[in-house]
Amino acid sequence: MYLALLVIFLQCSELYAQGKVFTFNRVEIKVEPSDKVKNGAPMSIICHADISKNTHFQLKHNFTFLKDGKLVFMAMSDKEDARYAIPVAKSSDTGEYECRVNADGKMGFSKTIYVWVAGMTKPILTADKKEVSEGETVKLRCELPEEVPPLEFIFRKIKTNSEPIEKRVPEQNQNFSEMEYYVEAGDNILQFDCFGKRQVKSGWESSQHSNKTLVTVKEPFIKPTLITRPSNNITEGDQIEFECSTVAAQMRGIEIIFQKNRTILNSVRDKKFLKYSILATQEDSGEYLCKVEQGAVSKTTKRNVFVSELFPKPTLSASMTQLDESKDLILNCSINGLRRANFSILRKSSSGDILLKKSRILAIKVNVNDTGSYTCKAEVKGIIKESKPVRISVYAPVSKPTLSVASGSPEVVLGKPLQLICHSVMGTPPITFTFYKGDEIKKNVTNDTYATFLDEDIGLNDNGGYKCDARNNHSSGVKTSNILNVTVIVPIRDASLGSVPYGEVEVGSDTAFLCSVKEGSWPIDFKFFKKTDHEVLLHEVREYSDRTIWHKKTMKRKDTGTYYCMASNRASVNVRSRPITISVILAAWQKGVIAAFVLTAMAGAGAVALWWFLRKKKKAKGPSMEMSGSALAPNLTSEKLTRPPSDGNYYSGSGYIEDNENHMKSTDESKDSMENRHSQRIYGHPDAT
């Protein structure tokens, strides 16, 4: 029974659960009255959940409102709508809104909607002072109480009859900003205001301007007065007096400075006025400035002064500006339209002007040391004026130049550059040097005493023809050097080594070694070497030829080995030949002596053996000896003929002589053919010619 009730209950629960089926169709969000709202007006964000159900049943909805991704409002309702009401919209309510709906574990999401609350609240401006002195600062504070950062504040300084001066301050974390203003001289009455800006989706939005704040400025001293006496019609030679003055509430810390352009002429402290006087010259024309300073405050008065010319600057003329030494020079100082003046002629020097003569005319016979700049001065009524300088150049003639090779030796290796130096011991610079190769001008150089020329095109036939000219502004003209002959050194090329005899040499004989080169300037240093564990120098000689012969006497067996030669000249390049091999062998007579000795020894051994044999036969019985003697003869002959060939201790006399003669003959023929072969080898060798 209970089991039946349990089954019925579960079935009913399943049917009930299957009866509550719903789904989100969409979630919508909208703004009333519109998505653009005026600042201060009411607005509402409405979220609507569109849900489909299989039957009519109650469903709890949890509404969540977000602005720029942050939670701003939550509501729970049986209805499918929820409202987020904002009675007074502010600019900080601008942003992107969305809503989310949670119903029985299911979620629905709306799209985002951008809401713009147009307009910002009016900022409030305050100042820490209402009255300041020139040189002090005033601190301002601009605040947007209902706005949310980030914000930008713009402060404005408003002066009468001038454009406002703006300063911008961004603020990332606060809705107010502060600014200090320096009060300058002349800022009598100042007005300040400010406004704020914020960035919205469509750009920047600005607030209204704040209230205007008035700041009164006090002067610590008045603008200075600058007086000149005489005030006009000033001529060179007149005395000019300047007076600069001011009025100050407190003289302590007051400084008066008198300037012309950027040059300070005079200054005083803690006084009301300053005086300055000069004897007027035309150079004193210009703008004068009187400046009064106290602390950070500075006030200035300017005045232009014009001084008329009493007389023009003198002119110095010279009879010649370039002349030879020992010539006459006349300098003349004059003033256009004026003849009465005190004249003096001077020479310029780094240590100061040198007075030559108190006169308008100077006549001298010049030397090289008189080269320099000259001026003249004229004085009228205490006013001194100086002429423009005149440059006088006095020239000594150049000496005959010398042409030499920079390396010191008048020679050059073929293919290497040649550097020449042309030098003149005497002569007033600048000197112009001209280099010639043959009759062709190669280079012009202007210098003080010498010049160099690098000839990089050296040929085999360039053995002379260099010269140089030197000249300056002296009237004597050009001087020419002697012709310089330069030897072109041809480097060594292709050394070779040969010998007579070639290849094999008999002990005790002489050998001639020939070392030659295909190309190279004389003299040539030849060296002969033999290769061992280390290179051994055997012979060296200097020859004015392209070859040399070294005769080596009495060759020995130890002279067998490898030989080479090396050649060099003043090009400092060592050229090595290919090596040759020499074998020292026994002479023919030495071989004959050895052969005769061996054959003699063999003949002696044979004679001893014959004697021993005959003696043994004599000991036999008498009767049988004769009979057997005739019978043994053919046996002995037969025995000799049938002796094994391995018995090398026995040779017949006739056979020895015949063999010895054949041996000597073959030795002599071999020697003759060998000498012929040696002769053919040395003279046919390609390196021996």
XYZ file of C-alpha atoms in Angstrom:
689
model
C 0.000 0.000 0.000
C 2.741 2.436 0.988
C 4.717 1.503 -2.079
C 1.728 2.352 -4.276
C 1.387 5.757 -2.580
C 5.099 6.493 -3.084
C 4.880 5.689 -6.788
C 1.795 7.914 -7.132
C 3.630 10.794 -5.346
C 6.685 10.570 -7.563
C 4.563 10.495 -10.684
C 2.663 13.553 -9.536
C 5.920 15.414 -8.763
C 7.286 14.572 -12.209
C 4.070 15.780 -13.832
C 4.241 19.016 -11.792
C 7.866 19.568 -12.710
C 7.137 18.949 -16.355
C 4.329 21.523 -16.097
C 6.773 24.521 -15.214
C 8.642 25.005 -18.497
C 9.864 28.509 -19.588
C 12.560 30.093 -21.785
C 14.029 33.568 -22.379
C 13.164 34.951 -25.781
C 15.178 38.145 -25.243
C 16.049 40.770 -22.649
C 15.554 44.400 -23.660
C 16.853 47.650 -22.166
C 15.729 51.193 -22.905
C 15.983 54.731 -21.514
C 13.186 57.138 -20.778
C 12.716 59.785 -21.981
C 15.684 59.131 -24.422
C 19.297 58.052 -24.464
C 20.385 61.737 -24.450
C 19.300 63.481 -21.250
C 19.940 67.028 -20.111
C 21.956 67.459 -16.938
C 19.557 67.752 -13.950
C 16.587 66.130 -15.670
C 15.065 62.798 -14.492
C 15.659 59.603 -16.390
C 14.902 55.896 -16.020
C 16.639 52.748 -17.253
C 14.000 50.071 -17.964
C 14.795 46.357 -18.311
C 12.214 43.977 -19.831
C 12.445 40.176 -19.908
C 10.496 38.507 -22.715
C 9.824 34.932 -21.437
C 7.723 32.104 -22.923
C 5.986 29.606 -20.527
C 4.160 26.341 -21.155
C 1.514 27.216 -18.511
C 0.621 30.175 -16.371
C 2.701 30.178 -13.210
C 4.504 32.724 -11.026
C 8.236 33.291 -11.695
C 10.646 35.351 -9.606
C 12.952 37.659 -11.637
C 16.258 39.011 -10.294
C 17.209 42.149 -12.291
C 20.792 43.459 -12.261
C 21.702 46.858 -13.835
C 25.325 47.584 -14.798
C 27.001 50.804 -15.984
C 30.360 50.482 -17.767
C 30.556 46.911 -16.435
C 29.962 47.921 -12.768
C 26.873 47.124 -10.663
C 24.626 50.191 -10.076
C 21.178 48.731 -9.178
C 19.419 45.410 -8.341
C 15.701 44.535 -8.128
C 13.515 41.423 -7.597
C 10.035 41.232 -9.074
C 7.279 38.838 -10.106
C 6.831 41.016 -13.153
C 8.914 40.862 -16.290
C 9.924 44.534 -16.054
C 12.194 46.493 -13.698
C 13.027 50.208 -13.547
C 16.233 51.957 -12.402
C 15.095 55.538 -11.754
C 17.527 58.501 -11.588
C 15.564 61.576 -10.386
C 18.367 64.079 -11.178
C 20.711 63.001 -13.974
C 24.313 64.103 -13.747
C 27.143 63.995 -16.246
C 28.643 61.171 -14.222
C 25.593 59.064 -15.175
C 26.852 59.052 -18.767
C 27.961 55.593 -19.874
C 27.024 52.204 -21.310
C 24.194 50.370 -19.531
C 23.083 46.744 -19.660
C 20.841 44.465 -17.596
C 20.864 40.816 -16.651
C 17.861 38.715 -15.549
C 18.073 35.566 -13.436
C 14.912 33.413 -13.228
C 14.946 30.053 -11.576
C 18.604 29.490 -12.489
C 18.281 30.654 -16.089
C 20.015 33.843 -17.261
C 19.119 36.408 -19.882
C 21.322 39.285 -21.091
C 20.401 42.525 -22.789
C 22.462 44.456 -25.317
C 24.315 47.559 -24.113
C 22.877 51.046 -24.585
C 24.858 54.288 -24.391
C 23.305 57.055 -22.310
C 24.629 60.601 -22.584
C 23.777 63.107 -19.881
C 24.531 66.332 -21.705
C 26.030 69.257 -19.815
C 28.201 69.521 -16.714
C 27.658 71.235 -13.430
C 29.008 74.739 -13.020
C 32.429 74.748 -11.319
C 33.250 76.735 -8.181
C 36.419 78.925 -8.118
C 38.047 80.240 -4.945
C 41.275 82.237 -4.314
C 43.417 82.145 -1.179
C 44.018 85.952 -1.373
C 41.966 88.895 -2.468
C 44.922 91.328 -2.474
C 48.522 90.644 -3.474
C 51.675 92.584 -4.305
C 53.627 92.377 -7.545
C 56.014 89.430 -7.400
C 53.788 87.374 -5.103
C 51.623 84.360 -5.996
C 47.906 83.681 -5.681
C 46.548 80.137 -5.288
C 43.291 79.182 -7.030
C 41.014 76.144 -6.534
C 38.491 75.009 -9.168
C 35.968 72.311 -8.163
C 33.216 70.334 -9.972
C 31.345 68.914 -6.947
C 28.968 66.551 -8.772
C 31.372 65.310 -11.433
C 33.420 62.136 -11.437
C 37.084 61.974 -12.642
C 38.900 61.776 -14.964
C 38.432 65.497 -15.659
C 40.379 68.380 -17.152
C 40.397 71.837 -15.564
C 41.155 75.043 -17.435
C 42.177 78.123 -15.401
C 42.031 81.535 -17.035
C 43.883 84.728 -16.082
C 41.986 87.753 -17.430
C 43.728 91.122 -17.803
C 42.133 94.312 -19.020
C 42.399 94.840 -22.781
C 44.180 91.520 -23.402
C 43.316 87.961 -24.265
C 42.858 85.541 -21.339
C 45.839 83.341 -20.545
C 44.830 79.683 -20.081
C 46.511 76.866 -18.142
C 45.253 73.261 -18.362
C 45.497 70.690 -15.592
C 44.302 67.050 -16.034
C 43.003 65.290 -12.963
C 42.673 61.510 -12.987
C 41.564 60.848 -9.410
C 39.764 63.932 -8.061
C 37.061 66.365 -9.085
C 39.013 69.530 -8.231
C 42.329 71.118 -9.164
C 44.612 73.839 -7.788
C 46.860 76.323 -9.582
C 49.336 79.015 -8.495
C 49.705 82.234 -10.487
C 52.693 84.581 -10.333
C 51.664 88.230 -10.213
C 53.786 90.181 -12.660
C 54.641 93.858 -12.747
C 51.774 95.756 -14.357
C 49.116 93.303 -13.146
C 46.994 96.002 -11.452
C 43.595 94.293 -11.260
C 43.290 90.595 -12.094
C 40.269 88.417 -12.777
C 40.264 84.626 -12.758
C 37.719 81.997 -13.759
C 37.762 78.296 -14.664
C 35.773 75.604 -16.410
C 35.968 71.822 -16.684
C 35.976 69.274 -19.501
C 35.324 65.582 -19.714
C 35.641 63.052 -22.501
C 32.483 61.459 -23.837
C 31.842 59.018 -26.654
C 31.404 61.775 -29.222
C 34.391 63.855 -28.031
C 34.937 66.420 -25.307
C 32.224 68.132 -23.301
C 32.767 71.431 -21.469
C 31.088 72.877 -18.418
C 29.950 76.445 -17.919
C 32.519 78.986 -16.769
C 32.797 79.426 -13.023
C 32.217 82.586 -11.073
C 34.838 85.313 -11.680
C 37.233 85.965 -8.801
C 38.760 89.454 -8.488
C 42.280 89.956 -7.094
C 43.726 93.428 -6.409
C 47.463 94.008 -7.041
C 49.641 96.481 -5.125
C 52.855 98.053 -6.581
C 55.993 97.894 -4.355
C 57.604 100.594 -6.558
C 56.672 102.580 -9.628
C 58.063 102.226 -13.137
C 61.451 103.985 -13.346
C 62.066 107.315 -15.112
C 65.047 107.765 -17.481
C 66.267 111.298 -18.314
C 69.159 112.340 -20.642
C 70.921 115.715 -20.694
C 71.060 117.105 -23.314
C 67.846 115.423 -24.430
C 68.519 115.909 -28.166
C 70.980 117.374 -30.714
C 73.909 115.416 -29.254
C 77.178 115.555 -31.195
C 80.376 113.603 -30.764
C 82.472 115.260 -28.090
C 79.458 116.383 -26.032
C 79.062 115.217 -22.425
C 75.929 113.100 -21.964
C 74.356 112.619 -18.506
C 71.853 109.860 -17.755
C 69.606 109.802 -14.652
C 67.441 106.806 -13.706
C 65.023 107.069 -10.716
C 61.998 105.417 -9.078
C 59.585 105.799 -6.122
C 59.202 102.854 -3.739
C 57.193 102.118 -0.610
C 60.316 100.586 0.910
C 63.846 101.236 -0.423
C 65.351 98.173 1.190
C 66.126 95.585 -1.504
C 65.716 98.073 -4.378
C 68.350 97.768 -7.137
C 68.696 100.152 -10.119
C 70.609 98.848 -13.166
C 71.643 100.964 -16.177
C 72.341 99.103 -19.457
C 73.090 99.662 -23.130
C 71.844 96.711 -25.094
C 73.055 93.756 -22.953
C 76.006 95.576 -21.343
C 75.605 96.820 -17.742
C 77.091 100.327 -17.476
C 76.275 101.140 -13.828
C 74.131 99.991 -10.867
C 73.160 101.073 -7.300
C 71.349 99.441 -4.338
C 68.885 100.835 -1.786
C 68.812 104.215 -3.558
C 66.105 106.120 -5.445
C 68.237 107.193 -8.411
C 71.359 106.446 -10.470
C 73.559 108.807 -12.549
C 75.936 108.009 -15.419
C 77.877 110.304 -17.814
C 80.055 109.717 -20.910
C 81.883 111.706 -23.577
C 79.673 111.097 -26.601
C 80.936 109.233 -29.644
C 79.006 107.922 -32.613
C 79.307 104.391 -31.160
C 77.291 105.612 -28.150
C 74.159 105.859 -30.289
C 71.639 103.201 -29.395
C 69.016 102.011 -26.898
C 69.597 102.571 -23.182
C 67.656 100.750 -20.483
C 66.901 101.636 -16.855
C 65.776 98.601 -14.838
C 64.545 98.578 -11.214
C 64.347 95.253 -9.381
C 63.082 94.226 -5.939
C 62.838 90.529 -5.223
C 61.063 88.885 -8.144
C 59.608 92.172 -9.480
C 61.371 93.974 -12.337
C 60.296 97.161 -14.180
C 62.039 98.729 -17.141
C 62.157 102.039 -19.012
C 63.926 102.432 -22.377
C 65.263 105.454 -24.286
C 66.964 105.801 -27.683
C 69.927 108.169 -28.023
C 71.364 109.373 -31.344
C 74.838 110.953 -31.481
C 75.689 112.967 -34.590
C 79.086 112.433 -36.217
C 81.727 115.107 -35.577
C 84.048 113.752 -38.285
C 84.218 110.510 -40.262
C 86.662 107.686 -39.619
C 90.085 108.223 -41.191
C 91.240 106.247 -44.215
C 94.691 104.656 -44.449
C 96.103 104.209 -47.939
C 99.327 102.433 -48.979
C 101.521 102.987 -52.023
C 101.654 99.169 -52.400
C 100.169 96.313 -50.387
C 102.464 93.611 -51.846
C 106.092 94.482 -52.465
C 109.618 93.091 -52.508
C 111.923 93.542 -49.551
C 114.116 96.703 -49.630
C 111.389 98.554 -51.564
C 109.907 101.886 -50.400
C 106.485 101.936 -48.714
C 104.417 105.096 -48.112
C 101.383 105.084 -45.786
C 98.993 108.061 -45.857
C 96.215 108.785 -43.305
C 93.420 111.182 -44.310
C 89.897 112.310 -43.330
C 87.375 113.229 -45.978
C 86.630 116.966 -45.772
C 88.857 117.565 -42.723
C 92.541 118.393 -42.675
C 93.128 119.513 -39.061
C 93.431 116.518 -36.723
C 96.030 114.731 -34.650
C 97.124 111.703 -36.713
C 99.144 108.643 -35.734
C 100.087 105.532 -37.678
C 100.272 102.190 -35.876
C 101.060 98.568 -36.552
C 98.734 95.887 -35.141
C 100.231 93.287 -32.816
C 98.893 90.488 -30.658
C 100.460 92.159 -27.628
C 99.004 95.598 -28.503
C 99.246 98.317 -31.117
C 102.759 99.618 -31.875
C 102.986 103.369 -32.503
C 105.183 104.016 -35.569
C 104.783 107.747 -36.047
C 102.545 110.632 -34.917
C 101.939 111.935 -38.399
C 99.579 111.456 -41.289
C 102.393 110.114 -43.563
C 104.892 107.293 -42.941
C 107.650 106.363 -45.456
C 109.882 103.324 -44.785
C 112.150 100.891 -46.649
C 110.604 97.530 -45.888
C 111.985 94.131 -45.008
C 110.262 90.811 -44.457
C 109.581 91.589 -40.783
C 107.418 94.575 -41.801
C 104.670 92.221 -43.022
C 101.491 92.863 -41.012
C 98.369 95.023 -40.550
C 98.562 98.808 -40.230
C 95.997 101.372 -39.059
C 95.871 105.084 -38.384
C 94.049 107.119 -35.745
C 92.733 110.676 -35.821
C 91.790 112.791 -32.776
C 89.500 115.873 -32.778
C 88.086 117.460 -29.555
C 89.096 114.376 -27.575
C 87.267 112.027 -29.973
C 89.601 109.336 -31.388
C 88.639 107.323 -34.456
C 90.565 104.495 -36.066
C 90.728 103.502 -39.719
C 90.160 100.050 -41.129
C 93.374 97.972 -41.115
C 95.479 97.651 -44.257
C 97.434 94.424 -44.802
C 101.017 94.875 -46.062
C 102.903 91.808 -47.349
C 106.675 91.986 -47.905
C 108.277 89.150 -49.899
C 111.793 87.741 -49.915
C 112.673 85.784 -53.075
C 112.516 82.009 -53.000
C 115.788 80.099 -53.088
C 116.502 77.437 -55.654
C 114.466 74.426 -54.554
C 115.900 70.987 -53.919
C 114.064 67.895 -55.107
C 114.615 64.634 -53.225
C 113.057 61.263 -52.594
C 111.258 60.976 -49.254
C 112.912 57.640 -48.473
C 116.375 59.197 -48.945
C 117.596 56.937 -51.756
C 117.018 58.060 -55.365
C 115.495 54.764 -56.422
C 112.120 53.063 -56.436
C 110.953 49.486 -56.836
C 108.981 48.826 -60.007
C 105.249 48.970 -59.230
C 105.740 50.837 -55.928
C 104.799 54.555 -55.448
C 107.488 57.234 -55.383
C 107.153 60.195 -52.990
C 109.120 63.341 -53.841
C 109.780 66.416 -51.675
C 110.416 69.868 -53.105
C 111.894 72.286 -50.551
C 112.984 75.935 -50.625
C 115.118 77.093 -47.726
C 114.436 80.793 -48.328
C 111.381 82.676 -49.470
C 108.321 84.350 -47.963
C 105.285 82.069 -47.909
C 102.960 81.220 -49.416
C 105.132 79.434 -51.976
C 103.659 77.634 -54.969
C 105.500 74.437 -55.918
C 105.089 72.757 -59.322
C 106.185 69.163 -59.951
C 107.238 67.946 -63.412
C 107.752 64.465 -64.810
C 109.626 65.074 -68.001
C 107.935 68.128 -69.501
C 104.516 67.249 -68.074
C 103.162 69.163 -65.073
C 101.975 66.612 -62.516
C 100.938 68.711 -59.502
C 100.712 72.292 -58.107
C 100.903 72.767 -54.320
C 100.840 76.015 -52.303
C 102.516 75.718 -48.902
C 105.007 77.465 -46.632
C 108.434 75.926 -47.296
C 107.961 72.506 -48.928
C 105.511 70.327 -50.835
C 105.222 66.611 -51.612
C 104.212 64.669 -54.713
C 103.307 60.983 -54.860
C 103.913 59.323 -58.249
C 101.959 56.079 -58.288
C 102.506 55.392 -61.997
C 106.099 54.088 -62.068
C 107.127 52.324 -65.276
C 110.236 50.395 -66.237
C 111.619 53.321 -68.256
C 110.992 55.996 -65.556
C 114.670 56.455 -64.707
C 114.759 60.244 -64.478
C 113.278 63.507 -65.598
C 111.791 64.776 -62.309
C 112.103 68.455 -61.365
C 110.162 71.128 -59.457
C 109.598 74.903 -59.572
C 109.103 77.299 -56.661
C 107.681 80.812 -56.785
C 105.999 83.365 -54.542
C 104.835 86.946 -55.017
C 108.371 88.302 -55.264
C 109.122 89.890 -58.619
C 112.171 87.673 -59.171
C 109.925 84.945 -60.594
C 110.331 81.173 -60.713
C 113.277 79.098 -59.442
C 113.796 75.552 -60.780
C 115.489 72.596 -59.106
C 118.062 70.293 -60.666
C 116.740 67.293 -62.558
C 116.409 64.270 -60.302
C 117.226 60.908 -61.848
C 115.493 58.044 -60.133
C 116.568 54.451 -60.624
C 113.773 51.934 -61.075
C 114.619 48.652 -59.333
C 113.174 45.569 -61.063
C 112.449 42.817 -58.521
C 113.953 39.343 -58.965
C 111.818 36.884 -60.931
C 112.150 33.111 -61.463
C 115.421 31.852 -59.931
C 116.712 28.445 -61.161
C 119.597 26.127 -60.178
C 121.593 23.607 -62.285
C 124.838 21.614 -61.850
C 127.689 20.023 -63.898
C 127.695 17.001 -63.603
C 123.983 16.701 -62.979
C 122.405 14.063 -60.777
C 125.395 11.700 -60.032
C 128.910 12.915 -59.194
C 132.000 10.754 -58.610
C 133.809 11.029 -55.321
C 136.729 13.455 -55.531
C 135.514 15.238 -58.649
C 134.495 18.919 -58.858
C 130.923 20.150 -59.315
C 129.812 23.482 -60.801
C 126.511 24.943 -59.559
C 124.841 27.557 -61.798
C 122.181 29.897 -60.266
C 120.385 32.283 -62.655
C 117.328 34.593 -62.733
C 115.040 35.568 -65.582
C 114.679 39.194 -64.495
C 116.036 41.580 -61.857
C 118.127 44.731 -61.467
C 121.845 44.381 -60.709
C 123.685 43.826 -58.442
C 122.102 40.542 -57.370
C 122.957 38.649 -54.197
C 123.137 34.867 -54.813
C 123.124 32.333 -51.978
C 123.565 28.535 -52.215
C 121.975 26.251 -49.611
C 121.932 22.545 -48.809
C 118.875 21.059 -47.124
C 119.531 19.059 -43.962
C 117.652 19.070 -40.685
C 118.155 22.818 -40.977
C 119.113 24.953 -43.966
C 122.883 25.394 -44.354
C 124.333 28.372 -46.245
C 127.186 27.076 -48.398
C 128.196 30.047 -50.481
C 127.106 33.628 -51.194
C 128.255 36.203 -53.709
C 127.127 39.555 -55.211
C 127.162 39.712 -59.002
C 126.530 42.411 -61.556
C 124.953 39.756 -63.733
C 121.829 37.641 -63.924
C 123.753 34.430 -63.084
C 126.676 33.071 -61.111
C 128.681 29.796 -60.980
C 129.947 28.238 -57.778
C 132.619 25.564 -58.132
C 132.588 23.039 -55.323
C 135.902 21.156 -55.150
C 136.455 17.465 -54.305
C 132.965 16.081 -53.755
C 132.556 13.562 -50.946
C 129.964 10.975 -50.114
C 128.561 13.254 -47.384
C 127.840 15.921 -50.023
C 124.971 13.798 -51.309
C 121.697 15.719 -50.772
C 119.286 18.429 -51.969
C 120.525 21.857 -53.043
C 118.798 25.150 -53.917
C 119.766 28.774 -54.454
C 118.208 32.112 -53.477
C 118.504 35.476 -55.253
C 117.695 39.010 -54.063
C 118.431 42.636 -54.907
C 117.542 46.108 -53.587
C 113.854 45.352 -54.071
C 114.252 43.307 -50.845
C 112.408 40.282 -52.229
C 114.058 36.853 -51.838
C 113.329 34.458 -54.704
C 114.065 30.760 -54.190
C 114.840 28.209 -56.906
C 113.459 24.705 -57.167
C 115.726 22.149 -55.419
C 117.983 19.642 -57.219
C 119.331 16.345 -55.846
C 123.042 15.372 -56.105
C 124.238 11.773 -55.487
C 127.996 11.258 -54.916
C 129.148 7.808 -56.166
C 132.533 5.877 -56.307
C 134.965 6.667 -59.139
C 135.768 4.026 -61.888
C 139.374 3.410 -60.718
C 138.076 2.834 -57.175
C 135.720 0.236 -58.508
C 138.634 -1.440 -60.501
C 140.871 -1.596 -57.439
C 138.137 -3.233 -55.446
C 137.460 -5.744 -58.274
C 141.215 -6.589 -58.703
C 141.548 -7.116 -54.985
C 138.642 -9.502 -54.959
C 139.894 -11.463 -58.031
C 143.457 -11.681 -56.663
C 142.132 -13.118 -53.438
C 140.120 -15.702 -55.357
C 143.175 -16.699 -57.566
C 145.357 -17.198 -54.497
C 142.797 -19.474 -52.937
C 142.702 -21.568 -56.145
C 146.553 -21.944 -56.252
C 146.623 -23.170 -52.662
C 143.952 -25.744 -53.440
C 145.960 -27.061 -56.481
C 149.183 -27.381 -54.479
C 147.436 -29.329 -51.777
C 145.980 -31.719 -54.345
C 149.319 -32.433 -56.127
C 151.135 -33.049 -52.882
C 148.600 -35.646 -51.871
C 149.117 -37.540 -55.123
C 152.910 -37.768 -54.702
C 152.466 -39.787 -51.537
C 150.898 -42.670 -53.543
C 152.971 -45.759 -54.567
C 155.534 -45.409 -57.360
C 154.362 -48.010 -59.942
C 150.815 -47.121 -59.718
C 151.488 -43.333 -59.882
C 152.565 -43.226 -63.466
C 149.811 -45.582 -64.567
C 147.267 -43.743 -62.584
C 148.761 -40.414 -63.559
C 147.812 -40.896 -67.190
C 144.473 -42.214 -66.138
C 143.781 -39.345 -63.710
C 144.216 -36.663 -66.253
C 140.897 -37.223 -67.918
C 139.312 -37.811 -64.505
C 140.628 -34.477 -63.196
C 139.336 -32.757 -66.224
C 136.064 -34.471 -65.821
C 135.986 -33.540 -62.105
C 136.697 -29.901 -62.848
C 133.969 -29.785 -65.436
C 131.474 -31.536 -63.208
C 132.207 -29.369 -60.033
C 129.013 -27.872 -58.670
C 128.553 -24.197 -59.660
C 127.931 -23.256 -56.029
C 131.644 -23.550 -55.257
C 132.604 -19.878 -55.551
C 136.144 -20.292 -54.212
C 137.561 -21.660 -57.408
C 138.096 -19.950 -60.796
C 140.379 -20.887 -63.692
C 143.156 -18.540 -64.465
C 142.093 -18.018 -68.035
C 138.567 -17.462 -66.891
C 139.698 -14.840 -64.342
C 141.707 -12.843 -66.820
C 138.976 -12.948 -69.369
C 136.368 -11.915 -66.822
C 138.600 -9.168 -65.439
C 139.225 -7.740 -68.900
C 135.543 -7.849 -69.689
C 134.782 -6.174 -66.372
C 137.219 -3.293 -66.936
C 135.997 -2.860 -70.437
C 132.404 -2.700 -69.363
C 133.413 -0.338 -66.545
C 135.212 1.997 -68.957
C 132.283 1.891 -71.388
C 129.883 2.535 -68.555
C 132.006 5.471 -67.372
C 132.196 6.983 -70.871
C 128.453 6.633 -71.399
C 127.792 8.097 -67.938
C 129.998 11.166 -68.609
C 128.275 11.686 -71.938
C 124.910 11.435 -70.201
C 126.015 13.889 -67.509
C 127.218 16.379 -70.121
C 123.949 16.118 -71.997
C 121.961 16.664 -68.805
C 123.689 19.881 -67.627
C 123.667 21.619 -70.982
C 120.216 20.379 -71.883
C 118.699 21.422 -68.493
C 116.261 24.325 -68.939
C 117.467 26.079 -65.741
C 121.151 26.072 -66.777
C 120.899 28.586 -69.599
